[in-house]
Short mmCIF file of C-alpha atoms and ligand atoms in Angstrom, two decimals:
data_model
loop_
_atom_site.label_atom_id
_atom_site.label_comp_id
_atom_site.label_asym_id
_atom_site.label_seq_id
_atom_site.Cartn_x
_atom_site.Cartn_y
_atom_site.Cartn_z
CA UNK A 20 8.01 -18.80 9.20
CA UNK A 21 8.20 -15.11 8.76
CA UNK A 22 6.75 -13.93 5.14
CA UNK A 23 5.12 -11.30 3.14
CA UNK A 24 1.33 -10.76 2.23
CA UNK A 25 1.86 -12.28 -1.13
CA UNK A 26 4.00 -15.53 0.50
CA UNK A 27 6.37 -14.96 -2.25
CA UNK A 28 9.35 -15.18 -2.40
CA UNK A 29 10.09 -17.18 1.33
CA UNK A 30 12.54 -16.20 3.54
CA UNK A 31 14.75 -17.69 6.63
CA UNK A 32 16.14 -15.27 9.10
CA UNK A 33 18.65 -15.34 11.34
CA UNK A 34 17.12 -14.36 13.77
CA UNK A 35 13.70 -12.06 15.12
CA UNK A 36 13.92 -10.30 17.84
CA UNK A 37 11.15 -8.89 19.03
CA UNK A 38 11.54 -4.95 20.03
CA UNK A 39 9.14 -3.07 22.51
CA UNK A 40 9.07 -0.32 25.12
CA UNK A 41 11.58 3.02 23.21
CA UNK A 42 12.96 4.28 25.73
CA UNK A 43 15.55 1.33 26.85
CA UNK A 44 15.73 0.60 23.33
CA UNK A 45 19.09 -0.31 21.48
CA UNK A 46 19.56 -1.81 18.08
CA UNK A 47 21.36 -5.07 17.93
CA UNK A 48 25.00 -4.51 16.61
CA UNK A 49 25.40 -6.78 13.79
CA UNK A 50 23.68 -6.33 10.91
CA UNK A 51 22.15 -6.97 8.47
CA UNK A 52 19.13 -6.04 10.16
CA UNK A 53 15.79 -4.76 8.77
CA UNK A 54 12.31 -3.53 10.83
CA UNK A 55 9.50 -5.87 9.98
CA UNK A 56 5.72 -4.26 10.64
CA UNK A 57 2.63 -5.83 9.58
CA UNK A 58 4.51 -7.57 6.70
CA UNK A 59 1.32 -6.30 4.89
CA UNK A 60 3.97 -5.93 2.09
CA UNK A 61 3.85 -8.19 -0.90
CA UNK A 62 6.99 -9.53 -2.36
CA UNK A 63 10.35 -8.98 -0.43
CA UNK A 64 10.84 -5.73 0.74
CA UNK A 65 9.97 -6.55 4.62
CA UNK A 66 11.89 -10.03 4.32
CA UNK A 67 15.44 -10.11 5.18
CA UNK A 68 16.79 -13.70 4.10
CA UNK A 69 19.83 -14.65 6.18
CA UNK A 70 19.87 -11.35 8.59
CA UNK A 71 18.22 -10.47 11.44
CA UNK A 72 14.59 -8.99 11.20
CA UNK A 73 13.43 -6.24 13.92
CA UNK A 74 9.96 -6.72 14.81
CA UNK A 75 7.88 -3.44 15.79
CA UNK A 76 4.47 -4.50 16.65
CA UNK A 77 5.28 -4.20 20.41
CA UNK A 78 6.15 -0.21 19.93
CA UNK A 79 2.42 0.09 20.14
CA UNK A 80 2.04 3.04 22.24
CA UNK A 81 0.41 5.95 21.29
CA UNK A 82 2.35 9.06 22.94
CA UNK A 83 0.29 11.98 22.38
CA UNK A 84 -2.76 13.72 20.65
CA UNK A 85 -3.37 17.20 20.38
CA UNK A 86 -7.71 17.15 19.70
CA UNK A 87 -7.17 20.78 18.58
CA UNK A 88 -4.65 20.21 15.87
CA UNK A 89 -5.00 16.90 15.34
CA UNK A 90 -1.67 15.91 15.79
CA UNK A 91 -0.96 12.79 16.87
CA UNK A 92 2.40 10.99 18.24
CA UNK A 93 3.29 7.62 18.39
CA UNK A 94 5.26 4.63 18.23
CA UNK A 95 5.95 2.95 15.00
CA UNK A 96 4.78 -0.42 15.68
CA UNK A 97 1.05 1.57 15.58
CA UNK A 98 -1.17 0.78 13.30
CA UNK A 99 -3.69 2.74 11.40
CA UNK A 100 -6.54 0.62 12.42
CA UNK A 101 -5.19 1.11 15.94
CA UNK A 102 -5.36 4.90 14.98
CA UNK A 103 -8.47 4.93 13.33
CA UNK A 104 -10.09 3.14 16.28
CA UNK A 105 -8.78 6.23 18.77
CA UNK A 106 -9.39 8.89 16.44
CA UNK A 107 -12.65 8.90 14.63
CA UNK A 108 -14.52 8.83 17.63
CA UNK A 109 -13.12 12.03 18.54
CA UNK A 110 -13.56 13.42 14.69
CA UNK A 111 -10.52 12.79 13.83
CA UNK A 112 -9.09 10.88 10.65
CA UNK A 113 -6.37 9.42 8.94
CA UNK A 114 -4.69 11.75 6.16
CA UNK A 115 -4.07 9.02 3.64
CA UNK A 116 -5.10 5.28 4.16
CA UNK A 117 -4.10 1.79 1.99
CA UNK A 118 -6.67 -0.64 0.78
CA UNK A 119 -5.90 -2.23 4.91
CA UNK A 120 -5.29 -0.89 7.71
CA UNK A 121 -3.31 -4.06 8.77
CA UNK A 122 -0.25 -1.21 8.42
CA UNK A 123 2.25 -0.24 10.86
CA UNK A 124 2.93 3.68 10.93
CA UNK A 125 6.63 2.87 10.70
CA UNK A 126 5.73 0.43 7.26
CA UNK A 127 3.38 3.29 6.12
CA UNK A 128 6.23 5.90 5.65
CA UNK A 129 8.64 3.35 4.41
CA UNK A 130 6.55 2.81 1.50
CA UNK A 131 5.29 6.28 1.72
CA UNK A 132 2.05 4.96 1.02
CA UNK A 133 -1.15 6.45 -1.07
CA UNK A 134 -4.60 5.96 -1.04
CA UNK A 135 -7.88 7.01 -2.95
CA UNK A 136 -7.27 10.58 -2.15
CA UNK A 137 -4.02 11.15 -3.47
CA UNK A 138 -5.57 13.52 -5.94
CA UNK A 139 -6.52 15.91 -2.98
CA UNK A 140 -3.86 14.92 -0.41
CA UNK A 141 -1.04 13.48 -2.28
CA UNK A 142 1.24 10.58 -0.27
CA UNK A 143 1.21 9.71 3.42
CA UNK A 144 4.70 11.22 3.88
CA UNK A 145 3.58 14.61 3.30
CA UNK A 146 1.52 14.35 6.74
CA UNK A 147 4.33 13.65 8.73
CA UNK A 148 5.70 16.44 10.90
CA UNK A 149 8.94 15.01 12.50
CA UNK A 150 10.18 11.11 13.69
CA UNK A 151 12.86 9.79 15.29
CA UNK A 152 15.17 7.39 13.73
CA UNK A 153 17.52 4.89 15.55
CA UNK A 154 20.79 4.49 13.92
CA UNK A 155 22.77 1.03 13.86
CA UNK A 156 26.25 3.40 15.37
CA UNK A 157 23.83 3.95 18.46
CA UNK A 158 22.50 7.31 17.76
CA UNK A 159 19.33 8.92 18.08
CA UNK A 160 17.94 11.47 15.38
CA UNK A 161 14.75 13.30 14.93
CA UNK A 162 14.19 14.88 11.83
CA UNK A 163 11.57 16.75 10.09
CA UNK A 164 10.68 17.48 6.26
CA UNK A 165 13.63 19.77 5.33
CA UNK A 166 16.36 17.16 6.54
CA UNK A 167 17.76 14.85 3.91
CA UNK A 168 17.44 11.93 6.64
CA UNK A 169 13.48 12.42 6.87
CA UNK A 170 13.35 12.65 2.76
CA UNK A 171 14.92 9.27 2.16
CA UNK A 172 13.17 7.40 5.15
CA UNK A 173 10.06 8.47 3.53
CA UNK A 174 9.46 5.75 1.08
CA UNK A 175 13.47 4.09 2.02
CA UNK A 176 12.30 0.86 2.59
CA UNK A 177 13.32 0.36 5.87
CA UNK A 178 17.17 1.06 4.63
CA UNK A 179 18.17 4.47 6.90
CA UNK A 180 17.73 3.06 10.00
CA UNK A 181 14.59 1.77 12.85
CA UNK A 182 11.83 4.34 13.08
CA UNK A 183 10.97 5.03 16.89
CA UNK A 184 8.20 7.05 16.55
CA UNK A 185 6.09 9.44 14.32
CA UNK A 186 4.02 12.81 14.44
CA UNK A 187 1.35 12.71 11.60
CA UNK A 188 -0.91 15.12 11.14
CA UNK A 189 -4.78 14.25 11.66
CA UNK A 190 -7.69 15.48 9.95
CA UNK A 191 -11.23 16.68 10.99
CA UNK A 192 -14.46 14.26 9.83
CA UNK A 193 -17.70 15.35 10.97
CA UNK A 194 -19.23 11.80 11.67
CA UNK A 195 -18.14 8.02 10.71
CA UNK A 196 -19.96 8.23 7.66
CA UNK A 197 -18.93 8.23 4.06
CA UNK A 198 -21.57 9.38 1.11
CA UNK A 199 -20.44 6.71 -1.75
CA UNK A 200 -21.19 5.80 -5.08
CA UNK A 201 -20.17 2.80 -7.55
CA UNK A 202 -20.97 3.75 -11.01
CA UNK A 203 -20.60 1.10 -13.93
CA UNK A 204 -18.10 1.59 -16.86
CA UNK A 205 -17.18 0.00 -19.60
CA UNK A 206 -13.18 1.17 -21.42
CA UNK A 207 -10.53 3.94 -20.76
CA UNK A 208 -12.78 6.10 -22.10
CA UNK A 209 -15.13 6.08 -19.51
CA UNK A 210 -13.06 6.02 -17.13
CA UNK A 211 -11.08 9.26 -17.64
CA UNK A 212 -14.02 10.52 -17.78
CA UNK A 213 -14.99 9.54 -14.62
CA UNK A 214 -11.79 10.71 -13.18
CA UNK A 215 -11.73 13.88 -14.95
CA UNK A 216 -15.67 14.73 -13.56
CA UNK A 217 -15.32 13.07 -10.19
CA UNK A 218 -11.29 14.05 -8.93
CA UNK A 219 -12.91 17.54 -9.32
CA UNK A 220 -15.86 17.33 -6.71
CA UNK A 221 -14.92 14.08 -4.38
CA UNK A 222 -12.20 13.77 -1.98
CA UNK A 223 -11.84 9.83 -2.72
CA UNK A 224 -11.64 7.80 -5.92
CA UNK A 225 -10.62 4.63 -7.89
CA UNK A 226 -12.00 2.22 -10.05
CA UNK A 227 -12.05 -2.00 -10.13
CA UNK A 228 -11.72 -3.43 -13.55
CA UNK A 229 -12.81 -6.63 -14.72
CA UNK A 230 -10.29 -7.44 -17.33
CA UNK A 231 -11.68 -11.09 -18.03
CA UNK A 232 -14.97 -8.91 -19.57
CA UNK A 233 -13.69 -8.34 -23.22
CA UNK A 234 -15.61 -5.11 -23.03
CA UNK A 235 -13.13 -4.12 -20.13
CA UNK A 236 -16.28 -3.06 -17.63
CA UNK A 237 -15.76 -1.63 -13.82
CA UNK A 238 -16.90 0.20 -11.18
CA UNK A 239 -15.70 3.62 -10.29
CA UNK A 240 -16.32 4.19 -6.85
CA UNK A 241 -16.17 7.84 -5.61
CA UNK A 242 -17.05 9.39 -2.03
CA UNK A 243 -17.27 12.22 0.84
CA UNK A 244 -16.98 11.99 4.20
CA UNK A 245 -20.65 12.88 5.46
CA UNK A 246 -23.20 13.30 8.18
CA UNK A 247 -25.26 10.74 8.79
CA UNK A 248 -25.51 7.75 10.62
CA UNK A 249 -23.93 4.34 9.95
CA UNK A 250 -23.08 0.87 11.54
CA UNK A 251 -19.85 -0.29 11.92
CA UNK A 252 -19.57 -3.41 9.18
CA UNK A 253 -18.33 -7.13 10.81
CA UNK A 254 -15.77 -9.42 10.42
CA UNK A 255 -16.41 -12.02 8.14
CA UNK A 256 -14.31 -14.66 9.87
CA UNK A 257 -10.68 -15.78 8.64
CA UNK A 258 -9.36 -18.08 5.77
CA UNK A 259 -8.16 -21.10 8.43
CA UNK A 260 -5.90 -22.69 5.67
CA UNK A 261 -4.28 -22.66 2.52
CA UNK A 262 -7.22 -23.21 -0.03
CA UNK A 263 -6.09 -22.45 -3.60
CA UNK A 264 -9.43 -21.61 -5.13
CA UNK A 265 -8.31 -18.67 -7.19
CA UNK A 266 -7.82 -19.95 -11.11
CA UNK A 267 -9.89 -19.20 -14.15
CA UNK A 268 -13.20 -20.49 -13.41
CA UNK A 269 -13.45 -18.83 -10.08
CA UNK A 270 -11.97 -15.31 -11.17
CA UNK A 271 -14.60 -15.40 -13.93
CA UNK A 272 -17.58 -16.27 -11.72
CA UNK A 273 -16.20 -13.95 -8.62
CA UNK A 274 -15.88 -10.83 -11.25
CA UNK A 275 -19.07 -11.36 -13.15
CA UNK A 276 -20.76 -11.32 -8.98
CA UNK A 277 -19.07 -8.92 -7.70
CA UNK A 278 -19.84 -6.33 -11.10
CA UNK A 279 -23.71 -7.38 -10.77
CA UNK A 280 -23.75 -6.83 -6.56
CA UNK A 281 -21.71 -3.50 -7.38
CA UNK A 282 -23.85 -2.36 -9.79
CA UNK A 283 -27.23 -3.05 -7.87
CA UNK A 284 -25.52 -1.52 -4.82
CA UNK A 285 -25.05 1.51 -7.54
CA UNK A 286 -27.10 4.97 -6.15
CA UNK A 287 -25.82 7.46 -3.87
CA UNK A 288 -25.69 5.72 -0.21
CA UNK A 289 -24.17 6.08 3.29
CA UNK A 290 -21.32 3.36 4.34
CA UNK A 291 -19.14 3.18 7.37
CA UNK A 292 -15.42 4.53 6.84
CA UNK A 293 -14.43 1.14 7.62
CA UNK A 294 -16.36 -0.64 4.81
CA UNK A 295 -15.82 1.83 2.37
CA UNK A 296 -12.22 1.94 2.80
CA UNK A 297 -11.25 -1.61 3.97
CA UNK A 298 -13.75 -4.38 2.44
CA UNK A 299 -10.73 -6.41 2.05
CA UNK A 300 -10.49 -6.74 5.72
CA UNK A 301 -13.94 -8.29 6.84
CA UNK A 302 -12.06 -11.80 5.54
CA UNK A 303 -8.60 -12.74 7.59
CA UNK A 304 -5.86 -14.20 6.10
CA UNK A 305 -7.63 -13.94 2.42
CA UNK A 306 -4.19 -14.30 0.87
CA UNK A 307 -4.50 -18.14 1.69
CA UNK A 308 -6.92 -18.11 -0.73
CA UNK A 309 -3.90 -18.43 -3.89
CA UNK A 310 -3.00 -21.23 -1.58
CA UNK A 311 0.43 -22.37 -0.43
CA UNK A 312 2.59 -20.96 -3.28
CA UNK A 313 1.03 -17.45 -2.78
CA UNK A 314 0.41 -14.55 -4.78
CA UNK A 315 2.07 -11.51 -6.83
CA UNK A 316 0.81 -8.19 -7.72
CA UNK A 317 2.31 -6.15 -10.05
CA UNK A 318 1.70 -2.28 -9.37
CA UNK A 319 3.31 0.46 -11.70
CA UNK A 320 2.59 3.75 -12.58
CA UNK A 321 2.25 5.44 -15.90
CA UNK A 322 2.41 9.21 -17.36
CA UNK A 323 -0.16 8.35 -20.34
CA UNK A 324 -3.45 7.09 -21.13
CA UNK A 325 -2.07 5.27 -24.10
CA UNK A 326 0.29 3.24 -21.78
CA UNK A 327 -2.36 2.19 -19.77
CA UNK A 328 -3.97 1.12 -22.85
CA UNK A 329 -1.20 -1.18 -23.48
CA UNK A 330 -1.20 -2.40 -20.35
CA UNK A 331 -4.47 -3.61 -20.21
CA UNK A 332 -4.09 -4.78 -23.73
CA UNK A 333 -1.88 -7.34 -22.42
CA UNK A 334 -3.60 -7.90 -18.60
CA UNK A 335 -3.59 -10.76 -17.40
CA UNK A 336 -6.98 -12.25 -15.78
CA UNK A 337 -7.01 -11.39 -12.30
CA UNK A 338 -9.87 -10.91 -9.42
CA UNK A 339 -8.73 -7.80 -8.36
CA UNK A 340 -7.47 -5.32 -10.85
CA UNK A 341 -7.54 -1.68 -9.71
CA UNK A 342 -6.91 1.57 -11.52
CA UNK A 343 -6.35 5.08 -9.71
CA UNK A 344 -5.13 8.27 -11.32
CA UNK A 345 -2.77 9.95 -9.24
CA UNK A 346 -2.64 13.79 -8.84
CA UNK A 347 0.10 16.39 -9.14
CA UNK A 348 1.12 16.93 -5.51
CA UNK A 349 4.69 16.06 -5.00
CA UNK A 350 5.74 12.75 -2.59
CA UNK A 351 8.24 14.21 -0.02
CA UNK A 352 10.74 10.88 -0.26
CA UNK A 353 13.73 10.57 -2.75
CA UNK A 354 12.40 7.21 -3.17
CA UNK A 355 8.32 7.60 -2.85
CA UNK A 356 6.22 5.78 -5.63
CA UNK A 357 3.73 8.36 -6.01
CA UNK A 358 3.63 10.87 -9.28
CA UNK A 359 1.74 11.99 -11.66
CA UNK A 360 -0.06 9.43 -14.05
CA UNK A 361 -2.31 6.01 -13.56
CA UNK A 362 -1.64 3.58 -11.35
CA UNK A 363 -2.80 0.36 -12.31
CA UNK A 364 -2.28 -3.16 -9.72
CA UNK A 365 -3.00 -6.72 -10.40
CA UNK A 366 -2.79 -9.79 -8.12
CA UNK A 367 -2.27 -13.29 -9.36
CA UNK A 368 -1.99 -16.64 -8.50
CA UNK A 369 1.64 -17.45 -7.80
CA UNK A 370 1.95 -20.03 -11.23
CA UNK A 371 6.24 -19.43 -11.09
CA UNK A 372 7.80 -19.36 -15.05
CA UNK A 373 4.59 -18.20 -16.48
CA UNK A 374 3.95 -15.77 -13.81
CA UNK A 375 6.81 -14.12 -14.39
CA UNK A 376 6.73 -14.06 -17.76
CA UNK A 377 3.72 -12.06 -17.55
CA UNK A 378 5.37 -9.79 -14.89
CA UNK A 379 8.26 -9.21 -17.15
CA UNK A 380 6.26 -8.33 -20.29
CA UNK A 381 4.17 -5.72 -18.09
CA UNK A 382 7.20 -4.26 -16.75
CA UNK A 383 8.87 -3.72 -20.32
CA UNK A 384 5.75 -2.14 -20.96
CA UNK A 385 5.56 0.17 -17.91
CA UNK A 386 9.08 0.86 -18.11
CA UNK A 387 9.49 1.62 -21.89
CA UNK A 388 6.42 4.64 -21.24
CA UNK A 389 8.60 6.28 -18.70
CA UNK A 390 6.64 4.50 -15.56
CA UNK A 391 7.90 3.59 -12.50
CA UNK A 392 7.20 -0.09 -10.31
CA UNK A 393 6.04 0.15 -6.42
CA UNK A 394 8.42 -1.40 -4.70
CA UNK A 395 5.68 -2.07 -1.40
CA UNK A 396 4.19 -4.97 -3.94
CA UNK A 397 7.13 -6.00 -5.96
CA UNK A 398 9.01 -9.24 -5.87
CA UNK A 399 10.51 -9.53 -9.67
CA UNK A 400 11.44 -6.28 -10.82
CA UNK A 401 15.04 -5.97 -12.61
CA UNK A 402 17.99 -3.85 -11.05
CA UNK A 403 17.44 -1.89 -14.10
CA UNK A 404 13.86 -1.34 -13.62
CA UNK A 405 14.78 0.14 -10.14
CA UNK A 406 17.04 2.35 -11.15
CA UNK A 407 14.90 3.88 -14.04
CA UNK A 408 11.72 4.32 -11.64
CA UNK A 409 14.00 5.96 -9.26
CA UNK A 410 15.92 8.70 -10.35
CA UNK A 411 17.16 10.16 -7.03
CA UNK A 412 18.45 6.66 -6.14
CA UNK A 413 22.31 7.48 -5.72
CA UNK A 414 21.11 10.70 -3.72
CA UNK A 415 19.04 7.84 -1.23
CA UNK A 416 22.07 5.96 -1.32
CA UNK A 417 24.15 8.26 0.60
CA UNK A 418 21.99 8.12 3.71
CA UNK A 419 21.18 4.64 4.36
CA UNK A 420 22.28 2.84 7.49
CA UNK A 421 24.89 0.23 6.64
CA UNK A 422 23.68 -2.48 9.15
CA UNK A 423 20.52 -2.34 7.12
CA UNK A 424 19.36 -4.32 4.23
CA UNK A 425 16.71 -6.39 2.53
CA UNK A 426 16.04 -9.10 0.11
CA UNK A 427 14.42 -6.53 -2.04
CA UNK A 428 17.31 -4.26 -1.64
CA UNK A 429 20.71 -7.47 -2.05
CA UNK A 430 18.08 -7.85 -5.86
CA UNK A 431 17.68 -4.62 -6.75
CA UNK A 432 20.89 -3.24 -6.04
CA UNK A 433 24.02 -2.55 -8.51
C1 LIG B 26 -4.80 -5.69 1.06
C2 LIG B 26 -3.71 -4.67 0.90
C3 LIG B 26 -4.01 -3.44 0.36
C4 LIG B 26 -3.00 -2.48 0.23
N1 LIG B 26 -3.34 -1.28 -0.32
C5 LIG B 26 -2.39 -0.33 -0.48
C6 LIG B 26 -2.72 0.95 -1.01
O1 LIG B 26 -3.88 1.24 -1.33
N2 LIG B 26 -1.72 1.86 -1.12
C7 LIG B 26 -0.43 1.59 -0.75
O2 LIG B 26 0.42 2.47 -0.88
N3 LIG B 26 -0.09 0.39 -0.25
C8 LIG B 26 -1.04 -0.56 -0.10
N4 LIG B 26 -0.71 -1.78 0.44
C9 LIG B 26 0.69 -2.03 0.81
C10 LIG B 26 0.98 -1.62 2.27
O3 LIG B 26 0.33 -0.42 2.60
C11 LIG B 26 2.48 -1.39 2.44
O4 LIG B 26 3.21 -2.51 2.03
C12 LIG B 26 2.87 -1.03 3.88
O5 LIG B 26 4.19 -0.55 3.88
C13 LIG B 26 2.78 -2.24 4.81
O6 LIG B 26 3.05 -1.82 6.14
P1 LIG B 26 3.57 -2.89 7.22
O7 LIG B 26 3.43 -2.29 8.57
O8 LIG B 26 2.89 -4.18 7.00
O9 LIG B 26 5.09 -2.96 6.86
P2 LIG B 26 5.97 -4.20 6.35
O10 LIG B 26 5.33 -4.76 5.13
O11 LIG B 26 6.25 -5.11 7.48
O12 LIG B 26 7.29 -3.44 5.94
C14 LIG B 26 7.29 -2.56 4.83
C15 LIG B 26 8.56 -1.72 4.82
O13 LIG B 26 8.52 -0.85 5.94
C16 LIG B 26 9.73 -0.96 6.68
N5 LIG B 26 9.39 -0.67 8.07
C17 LIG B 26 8.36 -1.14 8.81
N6 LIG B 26 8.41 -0.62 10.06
C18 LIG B 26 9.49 0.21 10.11
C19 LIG B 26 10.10 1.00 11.12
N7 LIG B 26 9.59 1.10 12.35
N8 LIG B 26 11.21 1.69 10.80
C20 LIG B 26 11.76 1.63 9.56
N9 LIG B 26 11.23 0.89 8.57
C21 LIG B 26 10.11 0.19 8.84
C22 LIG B 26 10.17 -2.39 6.45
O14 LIG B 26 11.56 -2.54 6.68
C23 LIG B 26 9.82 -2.58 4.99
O15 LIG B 26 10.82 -2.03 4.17
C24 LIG B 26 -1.66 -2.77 0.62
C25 LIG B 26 -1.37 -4.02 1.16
C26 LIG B 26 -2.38 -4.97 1.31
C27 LIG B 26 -2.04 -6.32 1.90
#
C-alpha cells in the first residue's frame, strides 16, 4: 500500500499508474488525480484516497546543465540526492535542501521547501527559473516567476496540475566539505542568541532541542561550505520491519546520548555535505521505528519569541524536536510555508485520541500568535487553521486544475 513518511493517515487508491518518458506523455482523463514523488511527505498531502495517484519517479532524466551558470534542467521525478550526486563533483550545489534528500524536484516545489539556509537564501521556489506544467484539458504550459500559474504551483500541493520538468538554479561550492560546529544550549535565551550571532556570519543554521531536559538544553549547529578534504559518510543499513521502540524510556535515553555525543563532537570540524545535511539518511526506512501505526509531526511557524515560549511550554516529549528561525526573504508561492518567525517541528509516536489532543492544543497555540501550519508534515490541521495560515488561499484557488485533488486538500477545504 501506497502511504506517507509518517504512515498516517492510510490511504487506498484507485489506481497508480506509473508515468515515465515526457515527451509521449498524457495525463489520464478522469480525475481525481494527484502526482505522488518520494511520498517523503508526512501526513496526507501526497495521498489521494479513492482517486488515482500519478507516480513520477520514472521522469528521472536529467535534461541539461549549464557548468557555467549552474543551471540545471530536469525531469520532476529527479531527486536531489540524484542532483547532488551529479553536481557536487563538478562544484556545483543545491540552493536549498530538506533534512533528506529522499525528495523529488517536482515534491520540492510543491511544498516549496526550506532548509537551514533560509536566512541567506530564503525557500526553494525562489531558485526556480521556469517549468512546465501538464494540464488535466491536455495542455502544455511553461511558466516562469511572474506568471500566476508558476506562483501557485510553488508550494500548491500538487493541486495546478503534473509538473514535467524544472530549471533550478545551482550554486558554486569549492569542495565537498562543510566547516561545522554543534554548540550546547540550554533555553530561548540562548538560543536567540545563537541565532542572532551565528545567522550573521554562517550560511547554515538550526538547533535540536531536548524538551524531555527540564532545563530545555540543545545543540545549535551552524556551518560553511569549506576547503578541505572529507569522506563521504555510509549507510547504516535499513529498519527491515515495523519495530515500535520509540516511547518514553527510549526518547529519554536516545536524547540524553545523542546531547552527550553532540556535545563531545562540539569544536570546529570538517564533515561531508552529506552527513552534515542528511544524518537522517544513513538509517532506511527509520520511520518503522514508531512501528505500524506510524508517526506525526507537527511543524508551524511563529512571528514571536514569546509564542515559541508557549509552545515549548506545552511540548510534548519527542526524539527529534527542531527549532530554525526563518529570515525575511519572501517565498515566491501564494501558498509557500516560509515567513518570517521560528519554526519549530516535533515528531511523535502515532498514540491516536491523545495524539491529537496534543496536536490540537499546539495548533490553538500557533494559530492564536498569528502562525501558520506546514502543510508538507500535516495530517490534523482544521479547515480553519488552513485558511488563517494562508491568506492568499482564494487567489490559489482560482488556478488549480480541477481533475486534481488530495486527501489533504477534500480536509482542508471549505
Ligand atoms: C526526514 C525528513 C526531513 C525533512 N526535512 C524537511 C525540511 O528540512 N524542510 C522542508 O521543507 N521539508 C522537509 N521534509 C518534507 C519534504 O521535503 C517534503 O514533504 C517534500 O515535498 C517531499 O517530496 P516528495 O518528492 O517525497 O513528494 P511527495 O511527498 O510524494 O509529494 C509532496 C507534494 O508534492 C506534489 N508533487 C510531487 N511531485 C509532483 C509533480 N511532478 N508535479 C506536481 N506536484 C507534485 C504531491 O502531489 C504532493 O502534494 C522532510 C521530510 C522528511 C521525511
Amino acid at each position: 500500500m501506497t502511504e506517507s513518511w509518517g504512515r498516517y493517515p492510510q490511504a487506498t487508491h484507485a489506481a497508480e499508474i506509473r508515468l515515465s518518458w515526457l515527451p509521449g506523455l498524457a495525463l489520464p482523463v478522469l480525475g481525481p488525480m494527484l502526482a505522488y514523488g518520494q511520498g517523503r511527505s508526512y501526513g496526507d498531502s501526497c495521498l489521494n484516497d479513492g482517486g488515482k495517484l500519478l507516480r513520477t519517479a520514472g521522469l528521472d532524466r536529467f535534461i541539461s546543465l549549464d557548468p557555467a551558470s549552474g543551471v540545471l534542467r530536469c525531469e520532476a521525478g529527479v531527486t536531489l540526492g540524484e542532483i547532488l550526486r551529479l553536481a557536487a563533483p563538478r562544484g556545483l550545489f543545491l540552493p536549498v535542501v530538506p533534512g533528506t534528500k529522499h525528495v523529488s524536484v517536482g515534491g520540492a516545489i510543491a511544498n516549496d521547501i526550506h532548509g537551514k539556509n533560509h536566512h541567506r537564501a530564503g525557500s526553494f521556489g525562489r531558485h526556480v527559473l521556469r517549468m512546465e506544467l501538464l494540464r488535466s484539458d491536455g495542455g502544455r504550459v511553461e511558466v516562469t516567476p511572474a506568471d500566476e500559474l508558476f506562483q501557485a504551483t510553488v508550494g500548491g500541493l500538487g493541486l495546478t496540475g503534473l509538473i514535467a520538468w524544472a530549471e533550478i538554479t545551482l550554486r558554486p561550492i569549492p569542495v565537498a566539505a562543510i566547516r561545522t560546529e554543534a554548540i550546547p544550549f540550554h533555553g530561548l535565551d540562548e538560543f536567540i542568541a545563537l541565532s542572532d550571532e551565528s545567522d550573521a556570519r554562517c550560511e547554515y543554521t538550526v538547533a535540536w532541542l531536548d524538551v524531555v531536559a527540564r532545563s530545555q538544553r540543545g545543540i545549535f549547529f551552524r556551518g560553511d561550505h569549506a576547503e578541505g578534504a572529507v569522506r563521504a559518510p555510509r549507510a547504516r543499513g535499513t529498519v527491515p520491519v515495523d519495530l515500535p521502540l520509540v516511547n518514553a524510556v527510549t526518547v529519554r535515553a536516545f536524547n540524553a546520548a545523542y546531547y552527550a555525543a553532540q556535545k563531545l563532537a562540539g569544536q570546529s570540524r570538517l564533515q561531508h555535505w552529506d552527513a552534515f545535511f542528511f544524518p537522517l539518511d544513513g538509517v532506511g526506512r527509520w520511520n518503522r521505528l514508531y512501528g505500524r501505526r506510524g508517526l506525526l509531526q507537527f511543524q508551524c511557524v511563529v512571528p514571536t519569541a514569546d509564542a515559541l515560549r508557549e509552545l515549548l511550554r506545552d511540548a510534548p516529549s519527542s526524539p527529534l524536536t527542531v527549532l530554525k528561525r526563518f529570515g525575511a526573504l519572501q517565498s515566491p508561492g501564494m501558498l509557500s510555508f516560509p515567513r518570517p518567525g521560528f519554526t519549530l517541528a516535533m515528531d511523535l509516536p502515532n498514540r491516536g485520541e491523545e495524539t491529537f489532543a496534543r496536536f490540537a492544543r499546539l495548533e490553538t497555540i500557533a494559530m492564536e500568535a498569528g502562525g501558520a501550519l506546514y502543510p508538507a508534515k500535516d495530517a490534523r490541521m482544521s479547515a480553519d487553521t488552513f485558511a488563517r495560515s494562508y491568506p492568499r488561499l482564494a487567489e490559489f484557488t482560482r488556478q488549480m486544475d480541477p481533475a486534481f485533488s488530495s486527501s489533504f486538500w477534500r480536509r482542508v477545504a471549505r
